[in-house]
XYZ file of C-alpha atoms in Angstrom:
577
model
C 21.937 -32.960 -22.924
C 22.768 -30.095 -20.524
C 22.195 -30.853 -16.961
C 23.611 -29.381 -13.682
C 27.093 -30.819 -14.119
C 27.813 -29.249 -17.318
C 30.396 -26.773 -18.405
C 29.151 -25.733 -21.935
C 25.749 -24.200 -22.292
C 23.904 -21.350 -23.993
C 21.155 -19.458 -21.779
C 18.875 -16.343 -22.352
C 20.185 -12.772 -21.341
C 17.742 -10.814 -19.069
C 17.048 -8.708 -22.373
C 16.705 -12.005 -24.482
C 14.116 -13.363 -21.982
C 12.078 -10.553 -21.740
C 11.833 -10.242 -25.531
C 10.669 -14.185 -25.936
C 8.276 -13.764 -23.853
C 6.931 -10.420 -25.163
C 7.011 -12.062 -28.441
C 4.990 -14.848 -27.127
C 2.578 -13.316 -25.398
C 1.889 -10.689 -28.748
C 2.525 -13.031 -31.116
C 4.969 -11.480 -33.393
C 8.029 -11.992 -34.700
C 11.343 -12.129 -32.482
C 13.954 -11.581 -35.098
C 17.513 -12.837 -34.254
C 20.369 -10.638 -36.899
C 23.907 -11.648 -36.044
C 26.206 -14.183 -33.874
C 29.301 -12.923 -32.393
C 32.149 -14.873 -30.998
C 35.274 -13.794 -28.752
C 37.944 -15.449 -26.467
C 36.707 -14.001 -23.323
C 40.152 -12.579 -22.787
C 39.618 -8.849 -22.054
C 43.158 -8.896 -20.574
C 45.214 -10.855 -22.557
C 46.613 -13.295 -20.365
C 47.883 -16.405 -21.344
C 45.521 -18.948 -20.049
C 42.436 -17.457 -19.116
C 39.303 -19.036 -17.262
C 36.489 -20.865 -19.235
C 34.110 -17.857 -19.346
C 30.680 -18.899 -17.562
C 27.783 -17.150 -18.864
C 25.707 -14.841 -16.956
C 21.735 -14.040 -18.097
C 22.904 -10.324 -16.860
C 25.652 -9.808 -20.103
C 25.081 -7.220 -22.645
C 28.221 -7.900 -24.496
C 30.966 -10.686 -24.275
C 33.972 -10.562 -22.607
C 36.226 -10.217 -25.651
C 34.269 -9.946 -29.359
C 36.504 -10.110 -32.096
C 33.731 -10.598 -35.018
C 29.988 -10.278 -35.282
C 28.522 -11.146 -38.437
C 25.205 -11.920 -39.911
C 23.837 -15.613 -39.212
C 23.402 -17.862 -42.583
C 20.577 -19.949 -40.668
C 18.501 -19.669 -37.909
C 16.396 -22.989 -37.803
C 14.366 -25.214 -34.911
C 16.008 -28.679 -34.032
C 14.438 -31.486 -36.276
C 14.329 -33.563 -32.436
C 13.282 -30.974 -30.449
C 10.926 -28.334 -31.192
C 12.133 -25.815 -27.779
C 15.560 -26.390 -29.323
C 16.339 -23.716 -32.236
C 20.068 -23.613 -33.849
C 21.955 -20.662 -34.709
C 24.630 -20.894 -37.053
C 27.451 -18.816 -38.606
C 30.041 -19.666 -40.517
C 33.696 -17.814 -40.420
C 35.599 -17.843 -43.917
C 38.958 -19.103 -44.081
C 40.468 -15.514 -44.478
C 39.219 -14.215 -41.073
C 40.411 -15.295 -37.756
C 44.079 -15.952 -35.415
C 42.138 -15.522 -32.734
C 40.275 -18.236 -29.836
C 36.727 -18.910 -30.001
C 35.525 -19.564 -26.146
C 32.393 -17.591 -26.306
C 29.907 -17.083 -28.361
C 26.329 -14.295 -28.495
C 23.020 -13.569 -30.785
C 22.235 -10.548 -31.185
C 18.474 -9.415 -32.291
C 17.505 -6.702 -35.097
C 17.283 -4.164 -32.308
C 21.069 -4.950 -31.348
C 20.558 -6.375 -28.099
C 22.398 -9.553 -26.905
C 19.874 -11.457 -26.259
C 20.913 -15.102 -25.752
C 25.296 -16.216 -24.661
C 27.118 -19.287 -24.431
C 30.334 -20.621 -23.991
C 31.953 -23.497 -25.416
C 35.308 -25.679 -25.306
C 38.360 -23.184 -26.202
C 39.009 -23.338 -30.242
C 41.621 -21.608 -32.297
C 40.657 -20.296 -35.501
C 43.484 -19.915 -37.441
C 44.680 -18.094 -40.567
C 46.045 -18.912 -43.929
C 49.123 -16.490 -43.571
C 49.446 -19.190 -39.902
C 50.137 -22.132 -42.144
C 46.733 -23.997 -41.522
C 42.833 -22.142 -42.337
C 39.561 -23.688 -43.151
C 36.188 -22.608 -43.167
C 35.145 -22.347 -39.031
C 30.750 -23.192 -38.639
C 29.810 -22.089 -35.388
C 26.681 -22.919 -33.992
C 24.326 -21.999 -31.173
C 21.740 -24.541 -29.198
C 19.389 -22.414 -27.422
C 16.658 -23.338 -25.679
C 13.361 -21.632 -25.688
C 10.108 -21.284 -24.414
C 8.019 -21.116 -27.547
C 10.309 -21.052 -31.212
C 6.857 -20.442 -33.133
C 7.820 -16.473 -32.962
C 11.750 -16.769 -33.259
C 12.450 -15.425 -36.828
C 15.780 -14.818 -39.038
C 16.429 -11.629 -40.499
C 19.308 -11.866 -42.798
C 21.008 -10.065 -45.467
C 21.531 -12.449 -48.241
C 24.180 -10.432 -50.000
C 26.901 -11.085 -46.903
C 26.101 -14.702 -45.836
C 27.992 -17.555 -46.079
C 26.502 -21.120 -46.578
C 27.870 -24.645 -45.496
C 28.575 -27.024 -47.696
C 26.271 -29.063 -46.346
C 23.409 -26.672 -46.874
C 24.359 -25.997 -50.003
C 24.331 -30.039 -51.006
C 20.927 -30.186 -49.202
C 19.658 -27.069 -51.351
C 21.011 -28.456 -54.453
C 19.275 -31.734 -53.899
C 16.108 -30.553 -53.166
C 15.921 -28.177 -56.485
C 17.009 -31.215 -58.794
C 13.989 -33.334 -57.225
C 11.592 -30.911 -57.607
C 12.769 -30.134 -61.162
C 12.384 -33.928 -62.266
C 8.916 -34.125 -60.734
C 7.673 -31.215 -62.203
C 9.370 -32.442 -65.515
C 7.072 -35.603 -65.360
C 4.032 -34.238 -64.861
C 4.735 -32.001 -67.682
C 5.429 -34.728 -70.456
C 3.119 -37.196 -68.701
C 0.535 -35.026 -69.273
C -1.984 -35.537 -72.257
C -1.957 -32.307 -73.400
C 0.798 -29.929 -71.521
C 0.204 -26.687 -74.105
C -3.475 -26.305 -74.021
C -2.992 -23.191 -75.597
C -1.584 -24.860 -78.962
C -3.379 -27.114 -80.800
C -2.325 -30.699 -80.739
C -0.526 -32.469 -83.591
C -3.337 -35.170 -83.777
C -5.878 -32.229 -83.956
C -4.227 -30.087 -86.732
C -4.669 -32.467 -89.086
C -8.387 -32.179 -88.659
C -8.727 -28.301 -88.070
C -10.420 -26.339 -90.312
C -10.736 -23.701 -87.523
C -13.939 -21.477 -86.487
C -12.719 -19.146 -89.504
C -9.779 -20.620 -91.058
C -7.816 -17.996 -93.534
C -7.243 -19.168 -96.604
C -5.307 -16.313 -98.551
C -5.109 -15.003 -101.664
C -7.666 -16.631 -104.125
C -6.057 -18.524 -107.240
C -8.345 -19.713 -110.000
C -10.304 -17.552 -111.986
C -12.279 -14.601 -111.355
C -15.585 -16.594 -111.015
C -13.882 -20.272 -110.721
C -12.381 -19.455 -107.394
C -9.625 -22.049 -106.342
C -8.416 -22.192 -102.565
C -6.297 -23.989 -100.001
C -5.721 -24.591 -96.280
C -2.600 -22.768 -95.537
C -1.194 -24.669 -92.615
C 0.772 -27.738 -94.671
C -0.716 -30.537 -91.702
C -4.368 -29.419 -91.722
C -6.503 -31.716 -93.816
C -10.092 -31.230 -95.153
C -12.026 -34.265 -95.881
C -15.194 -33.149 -96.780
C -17.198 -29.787 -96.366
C -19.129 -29.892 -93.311
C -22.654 -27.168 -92.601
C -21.145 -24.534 -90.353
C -17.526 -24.213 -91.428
C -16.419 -21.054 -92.474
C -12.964 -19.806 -94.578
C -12.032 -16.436 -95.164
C -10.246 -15.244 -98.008
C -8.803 -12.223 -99.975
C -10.158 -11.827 -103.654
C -7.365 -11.084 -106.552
C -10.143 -10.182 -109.451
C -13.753 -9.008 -109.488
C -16.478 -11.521 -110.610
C -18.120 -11.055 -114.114
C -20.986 -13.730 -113.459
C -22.043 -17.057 -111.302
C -18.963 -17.955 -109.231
C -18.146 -21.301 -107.677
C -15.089 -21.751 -105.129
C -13.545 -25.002 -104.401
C -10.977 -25.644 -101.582
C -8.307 -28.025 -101.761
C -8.908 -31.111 -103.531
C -12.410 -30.771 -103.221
C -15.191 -30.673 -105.638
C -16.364 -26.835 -106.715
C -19.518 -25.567 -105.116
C -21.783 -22.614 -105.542
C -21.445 -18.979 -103.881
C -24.490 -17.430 -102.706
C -25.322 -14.095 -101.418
C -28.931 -13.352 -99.158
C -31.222 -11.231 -100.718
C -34.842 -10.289 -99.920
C -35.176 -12.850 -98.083
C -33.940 -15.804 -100.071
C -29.723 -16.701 -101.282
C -29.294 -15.847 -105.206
C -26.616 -16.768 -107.407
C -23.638 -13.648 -107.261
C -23.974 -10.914 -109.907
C -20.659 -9.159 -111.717
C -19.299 -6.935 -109.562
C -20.051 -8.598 -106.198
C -16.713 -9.710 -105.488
C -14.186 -7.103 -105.911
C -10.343 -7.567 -106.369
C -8.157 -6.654 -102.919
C -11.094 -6.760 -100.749
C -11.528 -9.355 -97.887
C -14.502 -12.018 -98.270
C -15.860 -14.723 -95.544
C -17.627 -18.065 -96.631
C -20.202 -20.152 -94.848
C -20.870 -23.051 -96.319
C -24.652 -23.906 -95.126
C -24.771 -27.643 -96.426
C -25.234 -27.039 -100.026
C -23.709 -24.289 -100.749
C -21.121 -21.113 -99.711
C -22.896 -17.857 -99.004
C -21.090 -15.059 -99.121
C -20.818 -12.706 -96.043
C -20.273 -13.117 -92.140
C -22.279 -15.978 -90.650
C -24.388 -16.051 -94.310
C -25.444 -12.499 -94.220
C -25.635 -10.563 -97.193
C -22.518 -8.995 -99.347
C -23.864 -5.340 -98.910
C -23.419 -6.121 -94.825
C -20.225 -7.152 -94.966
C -18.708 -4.432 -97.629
C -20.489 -1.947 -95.363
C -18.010 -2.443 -92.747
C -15.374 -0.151 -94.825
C -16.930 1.982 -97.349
C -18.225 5.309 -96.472
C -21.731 6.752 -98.237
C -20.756 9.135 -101.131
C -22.875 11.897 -102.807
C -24.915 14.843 -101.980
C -25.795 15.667 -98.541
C -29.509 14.531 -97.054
C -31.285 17.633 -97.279
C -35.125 16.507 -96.435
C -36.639 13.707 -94.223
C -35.420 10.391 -95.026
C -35.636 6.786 -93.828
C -32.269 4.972 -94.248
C -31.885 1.717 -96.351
C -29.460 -1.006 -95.295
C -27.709 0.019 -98.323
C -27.127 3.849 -97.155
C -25.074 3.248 -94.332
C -21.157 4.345 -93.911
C -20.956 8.032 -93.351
C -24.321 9.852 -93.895
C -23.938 14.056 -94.355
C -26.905 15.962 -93.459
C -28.075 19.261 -94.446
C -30.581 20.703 -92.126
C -30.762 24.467 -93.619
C -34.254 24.226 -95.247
C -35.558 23.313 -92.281
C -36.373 20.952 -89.416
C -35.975 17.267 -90.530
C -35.507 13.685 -88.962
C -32.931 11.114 -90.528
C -34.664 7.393 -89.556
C -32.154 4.498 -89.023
C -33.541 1.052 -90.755
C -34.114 -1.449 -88.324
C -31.404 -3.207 -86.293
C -31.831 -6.218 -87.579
C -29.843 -9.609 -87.334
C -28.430 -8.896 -90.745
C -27.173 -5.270 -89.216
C -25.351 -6.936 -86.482
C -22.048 -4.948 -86.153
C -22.649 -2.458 -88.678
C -21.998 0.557 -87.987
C -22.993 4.600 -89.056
C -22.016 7.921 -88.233
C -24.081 10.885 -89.063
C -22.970 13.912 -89.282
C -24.809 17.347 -89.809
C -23.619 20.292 -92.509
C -25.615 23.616 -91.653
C -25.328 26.477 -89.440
C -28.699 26.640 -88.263
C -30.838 26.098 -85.496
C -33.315 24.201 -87.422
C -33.927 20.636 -85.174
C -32.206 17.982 -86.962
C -33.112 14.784 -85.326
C -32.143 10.721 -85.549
C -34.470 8.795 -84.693
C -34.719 4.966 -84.779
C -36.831 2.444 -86.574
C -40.364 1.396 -84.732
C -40.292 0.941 -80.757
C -36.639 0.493 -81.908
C -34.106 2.898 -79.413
C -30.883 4.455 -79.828
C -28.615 3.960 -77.028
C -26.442 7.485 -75.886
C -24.257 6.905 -72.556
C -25.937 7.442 -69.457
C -29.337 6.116 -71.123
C -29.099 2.144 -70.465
C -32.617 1.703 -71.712
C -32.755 3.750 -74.559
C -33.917 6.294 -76.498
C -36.326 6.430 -79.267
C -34.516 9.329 -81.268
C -31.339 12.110 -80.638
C -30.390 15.155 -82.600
C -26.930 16.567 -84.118
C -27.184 20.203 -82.514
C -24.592 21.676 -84.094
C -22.082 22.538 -87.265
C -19.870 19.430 -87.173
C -22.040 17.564 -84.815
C -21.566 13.779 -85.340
C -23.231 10.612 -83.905
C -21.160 6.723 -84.691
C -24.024 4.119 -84.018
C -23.548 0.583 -83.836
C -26.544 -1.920 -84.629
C -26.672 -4.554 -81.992
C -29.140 -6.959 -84.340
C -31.367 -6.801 -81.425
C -32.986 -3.646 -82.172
C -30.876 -0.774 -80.433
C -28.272 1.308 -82.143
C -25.620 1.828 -79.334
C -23.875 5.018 -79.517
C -19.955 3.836 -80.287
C -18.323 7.889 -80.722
C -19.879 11.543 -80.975
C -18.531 15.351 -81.327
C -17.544 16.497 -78.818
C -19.865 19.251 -77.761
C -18.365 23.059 -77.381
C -18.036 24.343 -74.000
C -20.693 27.066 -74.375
C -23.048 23.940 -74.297
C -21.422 21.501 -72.127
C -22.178 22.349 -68.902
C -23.782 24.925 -67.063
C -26.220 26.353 -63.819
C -29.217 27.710 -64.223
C -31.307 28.803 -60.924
C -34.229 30.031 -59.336
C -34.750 32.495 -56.388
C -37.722 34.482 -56.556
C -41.166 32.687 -56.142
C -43.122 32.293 -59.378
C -43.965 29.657 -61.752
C -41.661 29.578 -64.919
C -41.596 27.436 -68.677
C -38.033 26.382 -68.308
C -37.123 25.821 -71.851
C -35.125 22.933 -72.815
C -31.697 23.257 -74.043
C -31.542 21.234 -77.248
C -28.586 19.401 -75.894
C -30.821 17.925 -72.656
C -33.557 17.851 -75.397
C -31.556 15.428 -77.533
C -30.292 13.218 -74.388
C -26.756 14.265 -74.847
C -26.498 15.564 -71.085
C -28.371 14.671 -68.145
C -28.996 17.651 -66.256
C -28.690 17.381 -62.379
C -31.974 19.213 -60.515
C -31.780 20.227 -56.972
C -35.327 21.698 -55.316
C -35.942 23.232 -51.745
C -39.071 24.198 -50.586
C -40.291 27.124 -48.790
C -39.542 27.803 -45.197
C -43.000 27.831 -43.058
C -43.141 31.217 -40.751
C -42.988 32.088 -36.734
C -46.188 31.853 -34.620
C -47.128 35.277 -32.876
C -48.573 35.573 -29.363
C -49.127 38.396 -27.239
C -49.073 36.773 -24.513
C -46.502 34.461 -24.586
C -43.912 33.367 -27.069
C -44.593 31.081 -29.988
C -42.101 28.674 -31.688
C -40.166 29.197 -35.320
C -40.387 28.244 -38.534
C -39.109 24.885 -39.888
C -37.146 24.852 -43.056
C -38.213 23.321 -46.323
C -36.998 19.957 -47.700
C -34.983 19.092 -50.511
C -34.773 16.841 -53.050
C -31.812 16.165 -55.409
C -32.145 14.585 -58.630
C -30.803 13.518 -62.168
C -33.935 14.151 -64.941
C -33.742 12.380 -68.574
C -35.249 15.322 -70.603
C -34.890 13.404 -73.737
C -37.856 14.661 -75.910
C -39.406 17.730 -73.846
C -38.913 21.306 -74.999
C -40.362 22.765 -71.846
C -41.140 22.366 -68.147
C -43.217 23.518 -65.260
C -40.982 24.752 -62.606
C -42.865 26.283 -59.222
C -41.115 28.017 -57.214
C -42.351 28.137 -53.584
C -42.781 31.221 -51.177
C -42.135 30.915 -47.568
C -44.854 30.901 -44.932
C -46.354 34.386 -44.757
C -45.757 36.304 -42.094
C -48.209 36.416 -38.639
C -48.283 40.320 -38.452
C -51.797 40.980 -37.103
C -53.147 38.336 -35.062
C -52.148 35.717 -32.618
C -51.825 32.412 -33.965
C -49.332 29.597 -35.628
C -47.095 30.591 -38.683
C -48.431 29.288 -41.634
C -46.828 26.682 -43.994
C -44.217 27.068 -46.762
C -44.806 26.323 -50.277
C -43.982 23.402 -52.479
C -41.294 23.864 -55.548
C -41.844 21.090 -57.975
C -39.978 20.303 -61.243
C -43.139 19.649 -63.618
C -45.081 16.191 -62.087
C -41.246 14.578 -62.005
C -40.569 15.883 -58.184
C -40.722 17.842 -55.523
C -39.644 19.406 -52.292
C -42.900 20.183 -49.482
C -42.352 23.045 -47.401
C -41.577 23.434 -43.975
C -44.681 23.925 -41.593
C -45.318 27.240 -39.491
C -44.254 26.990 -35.706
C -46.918 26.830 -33.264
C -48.032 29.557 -30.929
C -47.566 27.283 -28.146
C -44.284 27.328 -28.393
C -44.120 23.725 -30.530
C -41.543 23.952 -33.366
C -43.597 23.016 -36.955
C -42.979 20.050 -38.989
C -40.013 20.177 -41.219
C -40.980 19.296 -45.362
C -39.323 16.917 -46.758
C -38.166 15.768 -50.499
C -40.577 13.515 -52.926
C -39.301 12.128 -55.430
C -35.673 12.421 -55.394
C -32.755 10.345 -55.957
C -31.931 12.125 -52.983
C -34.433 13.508 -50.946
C -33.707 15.406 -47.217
C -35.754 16.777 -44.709
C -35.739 20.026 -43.518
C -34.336 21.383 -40.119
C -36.788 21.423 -37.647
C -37.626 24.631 -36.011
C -36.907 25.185 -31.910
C -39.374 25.570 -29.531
C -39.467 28.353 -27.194
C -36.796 28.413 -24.479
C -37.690 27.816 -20.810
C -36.318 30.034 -17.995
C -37.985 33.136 -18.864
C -41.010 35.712 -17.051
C -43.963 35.318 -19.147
C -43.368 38.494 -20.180
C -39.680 38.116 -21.335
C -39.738 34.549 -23.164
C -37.620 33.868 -26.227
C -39.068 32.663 -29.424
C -38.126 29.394 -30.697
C -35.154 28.819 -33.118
C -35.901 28.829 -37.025
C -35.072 25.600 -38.693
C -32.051 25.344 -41.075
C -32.604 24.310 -44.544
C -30.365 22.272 -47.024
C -29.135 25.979 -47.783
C -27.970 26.903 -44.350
C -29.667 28.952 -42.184
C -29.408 31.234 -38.996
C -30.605 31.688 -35.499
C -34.274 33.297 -34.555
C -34.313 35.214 -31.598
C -37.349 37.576 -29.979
């Protein structure tokens, strides 16, 4: 313990002080770098006094080596108490130790001490070792005192090192128990106990052996086991030779049972030709028997999956069997014609189609799906109830969800004289905006944007009378998915008040068909009240227009300014009369 009559201590600097408390009263980190020691012998004299540390030091007396601390820790017994220590390799040193400093990252001694005069020597001296050095410094608050240390350049005791070591081995062992303690450590491998009863959700059993309709197969794993067939398991396998006839299949050591395949409705024995050698095959067995298929749907679905539709072209109106899927061709050339999907059944699930049209022409070609059935293009969550191929080369992929939507899974993509572009409006009138077939088909969503008119000054002869207001706006994105024209009105502004005294009169209203609109902006009064501004109806966005000004004050009666005009979505500019 230091008290008054002691003649080793460590205290603050001036610096150090002001930084703890800094620290403390911020709450950051104080970061403490390096130690230095010297022999507080600037002079070199042969016995020189016991150096007494003073708060006002920025350097010691004498340094001979600053280095990096290894630790920088609070006392286990006293939480004001933190220790500094350093430790000076065997190789450096033939000097006295009778002071020692910290230094912070900044490089400001911040804390000094002395201590009881120690000679480190050197190897090349006849005598080294290893020299720790450390620092008790009391504080006001360690809670922001930090380390900052280069690990590449510190040295470690051995005692730290023993203490390190220690602690690693016990947490290695105790994690090592829990692990093999535990019931099932890998819980992303199956246990041993359990592979001797998998079968698996859809356990691959590999090339068939057997005959071409006596089917013989095995569990490939040599510890699974298969005591009896059981409703809901299913094998997949890869066929070596196509039937002829009735086929059975038996697996391991079990008995041989029937395959099945669904058809219309009810499961009928295999025909020749249903099972065909190199091609992949699932099994379900349903209690009684296997049917052939995913999940016990029918062959055709399954060998859909890879074959593609051969033949001629589709060249007139045509509703699509289950059994026409793959890749359909269609030839539009004689003239308009619509290509139905079947119904996205349960048996569909998965399956997919791509359609893809032949001709040159502009004749419509259109897909449309089965019933109150929709086909899903992106941007259309809900659905659609039929598309077209526009173009040459134009291709849908549809994917049937069993649920009765076809989800669009790939498509052309569309040529840049079609992709994109801005069509607009500026002189008043009413117009039959035709329909791109593109927006037609629900390939693009086109985004609308509508002002209306501006309303117009008031006139007074007397006085002056307030602006315009501007028209509103409305902003939106319009599925045009099945219309081949629309009503577009386009609004005039407020006529003007040329011959009489009196309000301006009201703006018109653009609308895009009945989807939405923009109201126009009302006249300005001849009182001198700015109009109402119109406003968007309809919109996904929808803004107001700017309100007109009313007249300015500080004029004769004779010499009074008009109001402002109000600014629209557009821009706008001043008024002035």
């Amino acid at each position: 313990m230091v008290d008054q009559t002691s003649q080793f201590y460590a205290i603050l600097t001036k610096v150090g002080a002001a930084k703890q408390a800094n620290a403390d009263a911020l709450g950051i980190p104080w970061k403490i770098t390096q130690m230095a020691v010297g022999d507080a012998n600037p002079a070199g004299v042969d016995n020189p006094p016991l150096p007494m540390p003073d708060a006002s030091w920025t350097s010691l007396l004498g340094e001979w080596r600053r280095a990096p601390l290894n630790q920088l820790k609070v006392d286990e017994k006293d939480n004001a108490v933190i220790v500094a220590e350093q430790v000076i390799p065997a190789e450096i040193g033939g000097r006295w130790i009778r002071e020692v400093g910290l230094y912070d990252a900044d490089g400001d001694l911040v804390a000094v001490a002395n201590c009881a005069p120690t000679y480190k020597p050197l190897l090349s001296q006849g005598s080294g070792r290893t020299q720790v050095v450390r620092m008790n410094l009391v504080v006001s608050s360690s809670s922001n005192v930090a380390l900052k240390i280069d690990p590449s350049v510190v040295l470690a005791t051995r005692e730290y090192v023993d203490k390190a070591r220690e602690a690693t081995e016990l947490y290695a062992r105790n994690q090592l128990k829990i692990h093999t303690d535990a019931a099932n450590p890998h819980p992303q491998y199956l246990l041993r106990s359990a592979v001797a009863n998998d079968v698996g959700p859809l356990t691959w059993l590999g090339d068939a052996s057997g005959t071409a309709n006596a089917l013989a197969l095995a569990l490939k794993h040599p510890e699974a086991k298969l005591a009896a067939y059981a409703a809901g398991q299913r094998f997949q396998f890869k066929a070596v030779a196509s039937n002829t006839g009735l086929v059975t299949v038996k697996i391991n050591d079990l008995a041989a049972v029937a395959v099945k395949k669904a058809e219309d409705g009810a499961l009928v024995d295999l025909l020749s030709g249903d099972i065909r050698a190199g091609a992949l095959y699932d099994l379900s067995f349903d209690g009684t028997s296997f049917q052939l298929g995913s999940t016990g749907s029918s062959l055709d679905s399954v060998l859909r999956r890879s074959l593609r539709m051969g033949g001629a072209p589709i060249t007139a109106s045509t509703v699509l069997t289950d059994n026409q899927l793959g890749h359909v061709i269609v030839d539009a050339a004689v003239g308009a014609l619509t290509v139905t999907l079947p119904s996205s059944s349960a048996t569909l699930r998965g399956v997919e189609v791509t359609l893809s049209r032949k001709d040159v022409t502009a004749n419509m070609l259109s897909i449309a799906a089965s019933g109150a059935e929709k086909i899903v293009l992106p941007g259309t969550a809900d659905g659609m109830p039929a598309t077209e191929l526009i173009f040459a080369g134009d291709y849908l992929t549809l994917r049937a969800d069993g649920a009765g939507k076809w989800w669009c899974v790939g498509q052309a993509q569309l040529p840049a004289s079609i992709q994109s572009g801005l069509v607009s409006y500026a002189a008043p009138g009413v117009y039959a905006f035709a329909v791109p077939p593109v927006l037609r088909a629900g390939r693009r969503i086109p985004s609308v944007t509508l002002t209306g008119g501006g309303g117009s000054g008031a006139r007074s002869s007397t006085a002056s009378g307030a602006g315009g207001s501007a028209g509103g706006t409305a902003i939106k994105r319009v599925s045009l998915t099945g219309l081949s024209s629309v009503t577009l009105t386009i609004a005039e502004g407020g006529l003007s008040r040329s011959t009489s005294n009196g309000s301006g009169y009201d703006g018109g209203t653009t609308s895009f068909g009945d989807i939405f609109s923009a109201t126009g902006g009302g006249g300005g009064l001849s009182n001198g009240v700015g109009g109402p501004p119109g406003s968007g109806v309809g919109g996904d966005i929808n803004i107001d227009g700017g309100r007109s000004g009313n007249l300015l004050a500080g004029f004769t009666p004779l010499n009074r300014a008009g109001g402002d005009g109000g600014a629209s979505y557009w821009g706008g500019r001043l008024g002035f009369c």
